[in-house]
PDB file of C-alpha atoms in Angstrom:
ATOM      1  CA  MET H   1      58.717 -47.672  -3.871  1.00 90.00           C
ATOM      2  CA  LYS H   2      59.991 -45.208  -1.738  1.00 96.00           C
ATOM      3  CA  ILE H   3      62.097 -42.044  -2.952  1.00 97.00           C
ATOM      4  CA  LEU H   4      64.700 -39.472  -1.329  1.00 98.00           C
ATOM      5  CA  SER H   5      64.422 -36.263  -2.236  1.00 97.00           C
ATOM      6  CA  VAL H   6      67.237 -33.780  -1.218  1.00 98.00           C
ATOM      7  CA  ASP H   7      67.670 -30.769  -2.167  1.00 98.00           C
ATOM      8  CA  PHE H   8      70.680 -28.833  -1.530  1.00 98.00           C
ATOM      9  CA  GLY H   9      70.023 -24.865  -0.788  1.00 97.00           C
ATOM     10  CA  THR H  10      72.406 -22.142   0.012  1.00 97.00           C
ATOM     11  CA  SER H  11      71.895 -22.482   3.796  1.00 97.00           C
ATOM     12  CA  SER H  12      70.375 -25.786   4.163  1.00 98.00           C
ATOM     13  CA  VAL H  13      69.632 -29.288   2.974  1.00 98.00           C
ATOM     14  CA  LYS H  14      65.765 -30.065   2.654  1.00 98.00           C
ATOM     15  CA  MET H  15      65.088 -33.677   2.351  1.00 98.00           C
ATOM     16  CA  ALA H  16      61.819 -35.928   1.857  1.00 98.00           C
ATOM     17  CA  VAL H  17      60.882 -39.572   1.782  1.00 98.00           C
ATOM     18  CA  LEU H  18      58.307 -40.003  -0.827  1.00 97.00           C
ATOM     19  CA  THR H  19      55.753 -42.747  -2.021  1.00 96.00           C
ATOM     20  CA  ASP H  20      55.711 -43.240  -6.161  1.00 92.00           C
ATOM     21  CA  ARG H  21      52.318 -40.996  -5.642  1.00 93.00           C
ATOM     22  CA  GLU H  22      54.347 -38.429  -4.152  1.00 91.00           C
ATOM     23  CA  GLU H  23      53.071 -38.750  -0.550  1.00 96.00           C
ATOM     24  CA  ILE H  24      55.583 -37.289   1.835  1.00 97.00           C
ATOM     25  CA  LEU H  25      56.277 -39.599   4.481  1.00 97.00           C
ATOM     26  CA  GLN H  26      58.730 -38.040   6.370  1.00 98.00           C
ATOM     27  CA  ASP H  27      60.874 -34.802   6.084  1.00 98.00           C
ATOM     28  CA  THR H  28      63.394 -32.821   7.588  1.00 98.00           C
ATOM     29  CA  LYS H  29      65.690 -29.899   7.461  1.00 98.00           C
ATOM     30  CA  GLU H  30      69.667 -29.694   8.178  1.00 98.00           C
ATOM     31  CA  GLU H  31      71.132 -25.763   8.265  1.00 98.00           C
ATOM     32  CA  TYR H  32      74.855 -24.842   7.331  1.00 97.00           C
ATOM     33  CA  GLN H  33      75.951 -21.624   7.180  1.00 96.00           C
ATOM     34  CA  TYR H  34      78.639 -20.356   4.244  1.00 96.00           C
ATOM     35  CA  GLN H  35      81.512 -18.121   5.190  1.00 97.00           C
ATOM     36  CA  VAL H  36      81.978 -14.416   4.000  1.00 97.00           C
ATOM     37  CA  ILE H  37      85.438 -13.710   3.635  1.00 96.00           C
ATOM     38  CA  ASP H  38      86.728  -9.919   2.987  1.00 91.00           C
ATOM     39  CA  LYS H  39      82.949  -8.861   1.429  1.00 90.00           C
ATOM     40  CA  HIS H  40      83.381 -10.438  -1.872  1.00 95.00           C
ATOM     41  CA  LYS H  41      84.654 -14.167  -1.223  1.00 98.00           C
ATOM     42  CA  ILE H  42      81.598 -15.974  -0.122  1.00 98.00           C
ATOM     43  CA  GLN H  43      82.008 -19.761   0.115  1.00 98.00           C
ATOM     44  CA  ILE H  44      81.252 -22.944   2.152  1.00 98.00           C
ATOM     45  CA  ASP H  45      82.924 -26.791   2.733  1.00 98.00           C
ATOM     46  CA  PRO H  46      81.423 -29.495   0.242  1.00 98.00           C
ATOM     47  CA  GLU H  47      81.992 -31.273   3.599  1.00 98.00           C
ATOM     48  CA  VAL H  48      79.749 -29.480   5.584  1.00 98.00           C
ATOM     49  CA  MET H  49      76.842 -29.963   3.162  1.00 98.00           C
ATOM     50  CA  TYR H  50      77.558 -33.264   2.974  1.00 98.00           C
ATOM     51  CA  ALA H  51      77.558 -34.066   6.828  1.00 98.00           C
ATOM     52  CA  ALA H  52      74.267 -31.979   7.008  1.00 98.00           C
ATOM     53  CA  PHE H  53      73.141 -34.666   4.528  1.00 98.00           C
ATOM     54  CA  LEU H  54      74.503 -37.639   6.622  1.00 97.00           C
ATOM     55  CA  LYS H  55      72.739 -35.851   9.759  1.00 98.00           C
ATOM     56  CA  GLY H  56      69.135 -35.723   8.080  1.00 97.00           C
ATOM     57  CA  LEU H  57      69.432 -39.632   6.849  1.00 96.00           C
ATOM     58  CA  LYS H  58      69.677 -40.583  10.755  1.00 97.00           C
ATOM     59  CA  LYS H  59      66.269 -39.602  11.057  1.00 97.00           C
ATOM     60  CA  PHE H  60      65.148 -41.860   8.106  1.00 97.00           C
ATOM     61  CA  SER H  61      66.650 -44.488   9.501  1.00 93.00           C
ATOM     62  CA  HIS H  62      63.357 -46.784   9.264  1.00 94.00           C
ATOM     63  CA  HIS H  63      63.017 -45.783   5.946  1.00 96.00           C
ATOM     64  CA  LEU H  64      66.146 -46.461   4.204  1.00 93.00           C
ATOM     65  CA  LYS H  65      66.448 -49.987   3.508  1.00 93.00           C
ATOM     66  CA  ASP H  66      63.074 -49.343   1.751  1.00 95.00           C
ATOM     67  CA  ILE H  67      64.498 -46.420  -0.816  1.00 96.00           C
ATOM     68  CA  ASP H  68      64.472 -47.132  -4.406  1.00 95.00           C
ATOM     69  CA  LEU H  69      65.519 -43.830  -6.040  1.00 96.00           C
ATOM     70  CA  VAL H  70      67.475 -40.958  -4.715  1.00 96.00           C
ATOM     71  CA  VAL H  71      66.769 -37.672  -6.366  1.00 96.00           C
ATOM     72  CA  PRO H  72      69.186 -34.729  -5.923  1.00 96.00           C
ATOM     73  CA  CYS H  73      68.534 -30.925  -6.431  1.00 96.00           C
ATOM     74  CA  VAL H  74      71.642 -28.345  -6.054  1.00 97.00           C
ATOM     75  CA  PHE H  75      71.761 -24.450  -6.401  1.00 96.00           C
ATOM     76  CA  ALA H  76      73.874 -23.182  -8.718  1.00 96.00           C
ATOM     77  CA  PRO H  77      76.865 -22.157  -9.488  1.00 97.00           C
ATOM     78  CA  VAL H  78      78.806 -23.871  -6.897  1.00 98.00           C
ATOM     79  CA  PHE H  79      81.757 -24.429  -8.084  1.00 98.00           C
ATOM     80  CA  ILE H  80      84.102 -26.787  -6.267  1.00 98.00           C
ATOM     81  CA  PRO H  81      87.392 -28.151  -8.071  1.00 98.00           C
ATOM     82  CA  LEU H  82      88.035 -32.135  -7.310  1.00 98.00           C
ATOM     83  CA  ASP H  83      90.986 -34.170  -6.965  1.00 98.00           C
ATOM     84  CA  ARG H  84      91.024 -37.960  -8.470  1.00 97.00           C
ATOM     85  CA  ASP H  85      89.603 -39.124  -4.952  1.00 97.00           C
ATOM     86  CA  GLY H  86      86.492 -36.675  -5.172  1.00 97.00           C
ATOM     87  CA  ARG H  87      87.837 -34.602  -2.454  1.00 98.00           C
ATOM     88  CA  ALA H  88      87.432 -30.820  -2.765  1.00 98.00           C
ATOM     89  CA  LEU H  89      90.830 -29.205  -3.174  1.00 98.00           C
ATOM     90  CA  HIS H  90      89.035 -25.761  -2.197  1.00 98.00           C
ATOM     91  CA  PRO H  91      85.982 -24.426  -0.443  1.00 98.00           C
ATOM     92  CA  ALA H  92      82.643 -24.741  -2.863  1.00 98.00           C
ATOM     93  CA  ILE H  93      82.633 -20.766  -4.430  1.00 98.00           C
ATOM     94  CA  ILE H  94      78.961 -20.048  -4.567  1.00 98.00           C
ATOM     95  CA  HIS H  95      76.735 -17.661  -6.585  1.00 97.00           C
ATOM     96  CA  LEU H  96      77.081 -14.889  -4.222  1.00 97.00           C
ATOM     97  CA  ASP H  97      80.786 -14.738  -4.841  1.00 98.00           C
ATOM     98  CA  ARG H  98      82.268 -11.799  -6.412  1.00 98.00           C
ATOM     99  CA  ARG H  99      86.019 -12.510  -6.306  1.00 98.00           C
ATOM    100  CA  SER H 100      86.432 -13.392 -10.048  1.00 98.00           C
ATOM    101  CA  TYR H 101      85.312  -9.530 -11.345  1.00 98.00           C
ATOM    102  CA  ALA H 102      88.765  -9.037 -12.970  1.00 98.00           C
ATOM    103  CA  GLN H 103      88.239 -12.799 -14.846  1.00 98.00           C
ATOM    104  CA  SER H 104      84.798 -11.913 -15.443  1.00 98.00           C
ATOM    105  CA  LYS H 105      86.484  -9.142 -17.591  1.00 98.00           C
ATOM    106  CA  PHE H 106      89.279 -11.436 -19.196  1.00 98.00           C
ATOM    107  CA  ALA H 107      86.587 -13.801 -20.059  1.00 98.00           C
ATOM    108  CA  LEU H 108      84.212 -11.245 -21.913  1.00 98.00           C
ATOM    109  CA  LYS H 109      86.987  -9.847 -23.990  1.00 98.00           C
ATOM    110  CA  ALA H 110      88.468 -13.319 -24.915  1.00 98.00           C
ATOM    111  CA  VAL H 111      85.205 -14.923 -26.380  1.00 98.00           C
ATOM    112  CA  GLY H 112      83.055 -11.569 -26.907  1.00 98.00           C
ATOM    113  CA  LYS H 113      79.706 -10.600 -25.637  1.00 98.00           C
ATOM    114  CA  LYS H 114      78.427 -11.906 -29.050  1.00 98.00           C
ATOM    115  CA  ASP H 115      79.804 -15.487 -29.083  1.00 98.00           C
ATOM    116  CA  PHE H 116      78.942 -15.894 -25.371  1.00 98.00           C
ATOM    117  CA  MET H 117      75.271 -15.308 -26.054  1.00 98.00           C
ATOM    118  CA  ALA H 118      75.142 -17.632 -29.434  1.00 98.00           C
ATOM    119  CA  ILE H 119      76.953 -20.454 -27.743  1.00 98.00           C
ATOM    120  CA  ASN H 120      76.246 -20.439 -23.953  1.00 98.00           C
ATOM    121  CA  GLY H 121      73.103 -17.665 -23.711  1.00 98.00           C
ATOM    122  CA  ASN H 122      74.991 -15.945 -20.551  1.00 97.00           C
ATOM    123  CA  LEU H 123      77.631 -13.501 -20.348  1.00 98.00           C
ATOM    124  CA  PRO H 124      80.534 -14.380 -17.886  1.00 98.00           C
ATOM    125  CA  PHE H 125      79.394 -12.737 -14.550  1.00 96.00           C
ATOM    126  CA  ALA H 126      81.517 -13.097 -11.712  1.00 97.00           C
ATOM    127  CA  GLY H 127      80.615 -15.925  -9.544  1.00 96.00           C
ATOM    128  CA  GLY H 128      76.764 -16.553 -11.093  1.00 97.00           C
ATOM    129  CA  ILE H 129      78.806 -17.889 -13.969  1.00 98.00           C
ATOM    130  CA  SER H 130      81.233 -20.648 -12.540  1.00 98.00           C
ATOM    131  CA  CYS H 131      83.776 -20.105 -15.440  1.00 98.00           C
ATOM    132  CA  THR H 132      85.031 -16.887 -13.787  1.00 98.00           C
ATOM    133  CA  SER H 133      85.797 -18.561 -10.454  1.00 98.00           C
ATOM    134  CA  MET H 134      87.528 -21.538 -12.549  1.00 98.00           C
ATOM    135  CA  LEU H 135      89.586 -18.702 -13.866  1.00 98.00           C
ATOM    136  CA  TRP H 136      90.128 -17.222 -10.696  1.00 98.00           C
ATOM    137  CA  TYR H 137      91.137 -20.859  -9.006  1.00 98.00           C
ATOM    138  CA  LYS H 138      93.864 -21.110 -12.136  1.00 98.00           C
ATOM    139  CA  ASP H 139      95.161 -17.561 -11.901  1.00 98.00           C
ATOM    140  CA  LYS H 140      95.676 -17.779  -7.980  1.00 98.00           C
ATOM    141  CA  LEU H 141      96.049 -21.033  -6.768  1.00 98.00           C
ATOM    142  CA  PRO H 142      98.202 -22.507  -9.782  1.00 98.00           C
ATOM    143  CA  GLU H 143      99.542 -25.399  -7.800  1.00 98.00           C
ATOM    144  CA  LEU H 144      96.013 -26.543  -6.456  1.00 98.00           C
ATOM    145  CA  TYR H 145      94.554 -26.309 -10.287  1.00 98.00           C
ATOM    146  CA  ARG H 146      98.087 -28.604 -11.194  1.00 97.00           C
ATOM    147  CA  ARG H 147      96.293 -31.219  -8.932  1.00 97.00           C
ATOM    148  CA  THR H 148      92.876 -30.805 -10.168  1.00 98.00           C
ATOM    149  CA  TRP H 149      91.018 -33.637 -11.954  1.00 98.00           C
ATOM    150  CA  LYS H 150      87.854 -32.234 -12.265  1.00 98.00           C
ATOM    151  CA  LEU H 151      86.111 -28.564 -12.049  1.00 98.00           C
ATOM    152  CA  GLY H 152      82.553 -29.692 -11.263  1.00 98.00           C
ATOM    153  CA  HIS H 153      79.281 -28.356  -9.184  1.00 98.00           C
ATOM    154  CA  MET H 154      77.650 -29.166  -6.217  1.00 98.00           C
ATOM    155  CA  ASN H 155      75.997 -32.223  -7.762  1.00 97.00           C
ATOM    156  CA  THR H 156      79.573 -33.393  -9.510  1.00 98.00           C
ATOM    157  CA  PHE H 157      80.909 -33.631  -5.854  1.00 98.00           C
ATOM    158  CA  LEU H 158      77.377 -35.582  -4.954  1.00 97.00           C
ATOM    159  CA  GLN H 159      76.959 -37.854  -7.756  1.00 97.00           C
ATOM    160  CA  ARG H 160      80.965 -39.039  -7.307  1.00 97.00           C
ATOM    161  CA  ARG H 161      80.353 -39.584  -3.915  1.00 96.00           C
ATOM    162  CA  LEU H 162      76.965 -41.707  -4.132  1.00 96.00           C
ATOM    163  CA  THR H 163      77.961 -43.332  -7.320  1.00 97.00           C
ATOM    164  CA  GLY H 164      81.610 -43.077  -8.257  1.00 97.00           C
ATOM    165  CA  ARG H 165      80.495 -41.076 -11.529  1.00 97.00           C
ATOM    166  CA  TRP H 166      81.739 -38.030 -12.858  1.00 98.00           C
ATOM    167  CA  LEU H 167      78.431 -35.889 -13.869  1.00 98.00           C
ATOM    168  CA  ILE H 168      76.703 -32.573 -14.192  1.00 98.00           C
ATOM    169  CA  ASP H 169      73.323 -31.846 -15.934  1.00 97.00           C
ATOM    170  CA  PRO H 170      72.564 -29.378 -18.640  1.00 98.00           C
ATOM    171  CA  SER H 171      71.241 -26.557 -16.419  1.00 97.00           C
ATOM    172  CA  ASN H 172      74.013 -26.627 -14.465  1.00 98.00           C
ATOM    173  CA  ALA H 173      76.806 -26.909 -16.818  1.00 98.00           C
ATOM    174  CA  SER H 174      75.029 -24.102 -18.585  1.00 98.00           C
ATOM    175  CA  PHE H 175      75.612 -22.165 -15.327  1.00 98.00           C
ATOM    176  CA  THR H 176      79.336 -22.772 -16.016  1.00 98.00           C
ATOM    177  CA  GLY H 177      79.412 -20.624 -19.261  1.00 98.00           C
ATOM    178  CA  LEU H 178      81.393 -23.092 -21.082  1.00 98.00           C
ATOM    179  CA  TYR H 179      78.210 -25.288 -22.050  1.00 98.00           C
ATOM    180  CA  GLU H 180      76.369 -25.330 -25.891  1.00 98.00           C
ATOM    181  CA  THR H 181      73.228 -24.319 -24.058  1.00 98.00           C
ATOM    182  CA  LEU H 182      71.562 -23.060 -27.530  1.00 97.00           C
ATOM    183  CA  GLN H 183      72.132 -26.391 -29.066  1.00 96.00           C
ATOM    184  CA  MET H 184      71.779 -28.435 -26.227  1.00 94.00           C
ATOM    185  CA  GLY H 185      75.362 -29.722 -27.537  1.00 96.00           C
ATOM    186  CA  SER H 186      78.541 -30.468 -25.213  1.00 97.00           C
ATOM    187  CA  TRP H 187      81.243 -28.416 -23.604  1.00 98.00           C
ATOM    188  CA  SER H 188      81.983 -25.677 -26.187  1.00 98.00           C
ATOM    189  CA  GLU H 189      85.869 -26.186 -27.786  1.00 98.00           C
ATOM    190  CA  LYS H 190      85.379 -22.288 -28.918  1.00 98.00           C
ATOM    191  CA  ILE H 191      84.784 -20.804 -25.058  1.00 98.00           C
ATOM    192  CA  CYS H 192      87.465 -23.458 -23.569  1.00 98.00           C
ATOM    193  CA  SER H 193      89.921 -23.035 -25.744  1.00 98.00           C
ATOM    194  CA  ALA H 194      89.620 -19.042 -25.438  1.00 98.00           C
ATOM    195  CA  LEU H 195      89.777 -19.527 -21.618  1.00 98.00           C
ATOM    196  CA  GLY H 196      92.265 -22.029 -21.254  1.00 98.00           C
ATOM    197  CA  ILE H 197      90.190 -24.627 -19.696  1.00 98.00           C
ATOM    198  CA  HIS H 198      90.663 -28.261 -20.933  1.00 97.00           C
ATOM    199  CA  ARG H 199      87.604 -29.962 -21.701  1.00 97.00           C
ATOM    200  CA  ASP H 200      88.779 -32.922 -20.038  1.00 98.00           C
ATOM    201  CA  LEU H 201      89.007 -31.123 -17.002  1.00 98.00           C
ATOM    202  CA  LEU H 202      84.937 -31.095 -17.116  1.00 98.00           C
ATOM    203  CA  PRO H 203      82.486 -33.748 -16.028  1.00 98.00           C
ATOM    204  CA  GLU H 204      80.351 -35.579 -18.476  1.00 98.00           C
ATOM    205  CA  ILE H 205      76.748 -34.042 -19.212  1.00 98.00           C
ATOM    206  CA  VAL H 206      73.897 -36.257 -19.178  1.00 97.00           C
ATOM    207  CA  PRO H 207      70.344 -35.525 -18.921  1.00 96.00           C
ATOM    208  CA  SER H 208      68.780 -34.482 -15.497  1.00 93.00           C
ATOM    209  CA  ILE H 209      66.536 -37.389 -15.269  1.00 92.00           C
ATOM    210  CA  SER H 210      69.487 -39.940 -16.106  1.00 93.00           C
ATOM    211  CA  ILE H 211      70.128 -42.925 -13.637  1.00 96.00           C
ATOM    212  CA  ALA H 212      73.528 -42.265 -12.598  1.00 95.00           C
ATOM    213  CA  GLY H 213      74.032 -45.983 -11.412  1.00 95.00           C
ATOM    214  CA  PRO H 214      73.743 -47.414  -8.025  1.00 95.00           C
ATOM    215  CA  LEU H 215      74.643 -46.149  -4.889  1.00 93.00           C
ATOM    216  CA  THR H 216      78.697 -46.987  -3.626  1.00 89.00           C
ATOM    217  CA  ARG H 217      79.464 -48.644  -0.221  1.00 85.00           C
TER     218      ARG H 217
END
């Protein structure tokens, strides 16, 4: 059995082929750059990240037919609005971004500090908790928002591309500010309603150890 481990970071994707005893057979690292716009807007094209992943795969060509499991890891939050076909409608807004300060103030007022902490365990920090980026996207780009099928993170984009499913894990869900983290529940009706974010725009939450499914062609 061979395992492909893929770690998407802020500036590179690190990949390794391992045995089921966690022995590294081969590894590689492919770099990419994020964009800094007007100091506060920090973003990256998810297709650039995916292209780096494909570039790294080519170096493992003699291992690929023997790989039984792909295990991805992504930095968070990496907010990506996606259309019905899984294409990004806007560059990924990453955790360093601070464009949504006004939206973070609105979110804190709309939900309240006590409820945010009791339900999600986080306060809506601009860029660091992605519901503020979602609100910025909704406020500033309403036409794109109306075309949006899912509001996800990098692992949502990646799993949709690899398996066809719309998924997010509990850790990434917690970083949205919309998840019932303390109960390990579901998307919070109370928070989503207060912020005007429809829960049907959010991906399915599954445990990190779940098998997402077979790869698409």
